Amino acid sequence: KEGREIDREALIAFCEKCIQTKSVALIEGIGGSHVPLAPNFLVADWISALKIPAVVVTGSYLGAINHSLSTLAALAAKGVDVAALVISESTEAAMPLSETREALAEHLPGLHIISLKRIQRKPPWRFADDLTGLVENL
């Protein structure tokens, strides 16, 4: 928290310019769809204003199914299309990643769901799969 206010219109204009000039643009939602960026301006409002699809990232922790379904419903209420749901395996998850995926898939027919296993080796980024193709196919 820097104590500075985000200029909604400037942020949207900057992002629109980036989207127009890049073949792929990823915008990090900084903690969730309902994180406030400014008074009466949530991350979901930002995504909605840009008219771009979202990729929702969740974990496999206890409560992740509820968190995921709630987030997707909230984004839909804002008119945001969701291109995919990514389940990133949580440390010490209460249930296996595959079970989290199955439970979510049951409630989200037709949504592209991607499961990412936790990389145990250090540093993890050296051993991660190249996800560039995944992003380009969304």
Short mmCIF file of C-alpha atoms in Angstrom, two decimals:
data_model
loop_
_atom_site.label_atom_id
_atom_site.label_comp_id
_atom_site.label_asym_id
_atom_site.label_seq_id
_atom_site.Cartn_x
_atom_site.Cartn_y
_atom_site.Cartn_z
CA LYS A 1 0.00 0.00 0.00
CA GLU A 2 1.65 3.17 -1.21
CA GLY A 3 -1.15 5.54 -0.35
CA ARG A 4 -1.44 6.64 -3.99
CA GLU A 5 -4.67 6.56 -5.95
CA ILE A 6 -4.80 4.71 -9.25
CA ASP A 7 -6.16 6.72 -12.16
CA ARG A 8 -8.75 4.38 -13.63
CA GLU A 9 -8.83 5.96 -17.10
CA ALA A 10 -5.03 6.17 -17.36
CA LEU A 11 -4.69 2.51 -16.36
CA ILE A 12 -7.26 1.39 -18.92
CA ALA A 13 -5.70 3.53 -21.68
CA PHE A 14 -2.22 2.17 -20.91
CA CYS A 15 -3.46 -1.43 -21.02
CA GLU A 16 -5.43 -0.88 -24.23
CA LYS A 17 -2.28 0.49 -25.88
CA CYS A 18 -0.28 -2.56 -24.73
CA ILE A 19 -2.97 -4.94 -25.96
CA GLN A 20 -3.03 -3.29 -29.40
CA THR A 21 0.75 -3.40 -29.85
CA LYS A 22 1.54 -6.89 -28.51
CA SER A 23 0.63 -10.32 -29.84
CA VAL A 24 0.06 -11.56 -26.27
CA ALA A 25 -0.57 -9.40 -23.22
CA LEU A 26 -0.87 -10.87 -19.73
CA ILE A 27 -2.22 -8.68 -16.96
CA GLU A 28 -1.77 -9.87 -13.38
CA GLY A 29 -4.89 -9.42 -11.26
CA ILE A 30 -2.86 -8.65 -8.12
CA GLY A 31 -4.60 -10.97 -5.71
CA GLY A 32 -8.07 -11.61 -6.98
CA SER A 33 -11.01 -10.37 -8.99
CA HIS A 34 -12.39 -8.25 -6.18
CA VAL A 35 -9.25 -6.51 -5.01
CA PRO A 36 -10.02 -2.77 -4.93
CA LEU A 37 -7.75 -0.66 -7.13
CA ALA A 38 -9.47 2.63 -6.32
CA PRO A 39 -12.79 3.68 -4.82
CA ASN A 40 -15.55 1.82 -6.73
CA PHE A 41 -12.99 0.19 -9.04
CA LEU A 42 -12.16 -3.50 -8.61
CA VAL A 43 -9.82 -5.74 -10.59
CA ALA A 44 -12.98 -7.25 -12.16
CA ASP A 45 -14.06 -3.77 -13.30
CA TRP A 46 -10.62 -3.28 -14.87
CA ILE A 47 -10.86 -6.56 -16.80
CA SER A 48 -14.43 -5.78 -17.85
CA ALA A 49 -13.46 -2.32 -19.11
CA LEU A 50 -10.71 -3.84 -21.26
CA LYS A 51 -13.16 -6.37 -22.76
CA ILE A 52 -10.58 -9.13 -22.56
CA PRO A 53 -11.00 -12.71 -21.37
CA ALA A 54 -9.66 -13.70 -17.98
CA VAL A 55 -7.58 -16.69 -16.99
CA VAL A 56 -8.42 -17.48 -13.37
CA VAL A 57 -5.69 -19.11 -11.29
CA THR A 58 -6.63 -21.06 -8.18
CA GLY A 59 -4.99 -23.55 -5.88
CA SER A 60 -5.88 -27.02 -4.64
CA TYR A 61 -6.14 -25.99 -0.98
CA LEU A 62 -9.17 -26.57 1.24
CA GLY A 63 -11.78 -24.08 0.04
CA ALA A 64 -10.37 -23.74 -3.48
CA ILE A 65 -13.49 -25.15 -5.11
CA ASN A 66 -15.71 -22.58 -3.39
CA HIS A 67 -13.20 -19.82 -4.08
CA SER A 68 -13.01 -20.76 -7.77
CA LEU A 69 -16.76 -21.05 -8.32
CA SER A 70 -17.40 -17.77 -6.45
CA THR A 71 -14.74 -15.95 -8.47
CA LEU A 72 -16.11 -17.26 -11.77
CA ALA A 73 -19.66 -16.26 -10.82
CA ALA A 74 -18.51 -12.79 -9.80
CA LEU A 75 -16.63 -12.32 -13.08
CA ALA A 76 -19.66 -13.48 -15.06
CA ALA A 77 -21.79 -10.91 -13.21
CA LYS A 78 -19.36 -8.22 -14.42
CA GLY A 79 -19.61 -9.50 -18.00
CA VAL A 80 -16.09 -10.94 -18.06
CA ASP A 81 -15.51 -14.00 -20.24
CA VAL A 82 -13.19 -16.60 -18.74
CA ALA A 83 -10.86 -18.38 -21.18
CA ALA A 84 -9.51 -20.92 -18.70
CA LEU A 85 -9.17 -21.97 -15.10
CA VAL A 86 -5.65 -22.89 -13.98
CA ILE A 87 -5.31 -25.02 -10.86
CA SER A 88 -1.86 -24.59 -9.35
CA GLU A 89 -1.14 -27.38 -6.89
CA SER A 90 -0.98 -26.01 -3.35
CA THR A 91 1.61 -27.09 -0.82
CA GLU A 92 0.19 -29.58 1.65
CA ALA A 93 -3.15 -29.69 -0.18
CA ALA A 94 -6.00 -31.45 1.63
CA MET A 95 -6.88 -33.41 -1.51
CA PRO A 96 -4.98 -34.49 -4.62
CA LEU A 97 -4.78 -32.06 -7.53
CA SER A 98 -6.67 -34.53 -9.73
CA GLU A 99 -9.63 -34.57 -7.33
CA THR A 100 -9.78 -30.78 -7.23
CA ARG A 101 -9.78 -30.75 -11.03
CA GLU A 102 -12.53 -33.39 -11.24
CA ALA A 103 -14.72 -31.54 -8.74
CA LEU A 104 -14.34 -28.25 -10.60
CA ALA A 105 -14.85 -29.84 -14.02
CA GLU A 106 -18.14 -31.30 -12.80
CA HIS A 107 -19.44 -27.78 -12.12
CA LEU A 108 -17.78 -26.08 -15.11
CA PRO A 109 -18.60 -28.07 -18.23
CA GLY A 110 -17.00 -26.57 -21.31
CA LEU A 111 -14.45 -24.45 -19.44
CA HIS A 112 -10.81 -25.14 -20.30
CA ILE A 113 -9.19 -26.36 -17.04
CA ILE A 114 -5.42 -26.69 -16.72
CA SER A 115 -3.72 -28.46 -13.80
CA LEU A 116 -0.17 -27.50 -12.83
CA LYS A 117 1.69 -29.79 -10.45
CA ARG A 118 3.94 -28.16 -7.88
CA ILE A 119 7.60 -28.34 -8.85
CA GLN A 120 9.62 -29.71 -5.94
CA ARG A 121 13.09 -29.03 -7.33
CA LYS A 122 14.89 -25.74 -6.70
CA PRO A 123 14.78 -23.22 -8.26
CA PRO A 124 11.37 -24.22 -9.62
CA TRP A 125 11.44 -21.87 -12.61
CA ARG A 126 14.36 -23.84 -14.09
CA PHE A 127 12.28 -27.01 -14.21
CA ALA A 128 8.93 -25.56 -15.28
CA ASP A 129 7.39 -26.47 -18.60
CA ASP A 130 7.28 -23.79 -21.25
CA LEU A 131 3.74 -22.44 -20.99
CA THR A 132 4.02 -20.07 -23.96
CA GLY A 133 2.04 -22.38 -26.23
CA LEU A 134 -0.66 -22.70 -23.62
CA VAL A 135 -1.17 -18.93 -23.53
CA GLU A 136 -1.18 -18.65 -27.31
CA ASN A 137 -3.89 -21.33 -27.57
CA LEU A 138 -6.38 -19.64 -25.25
#
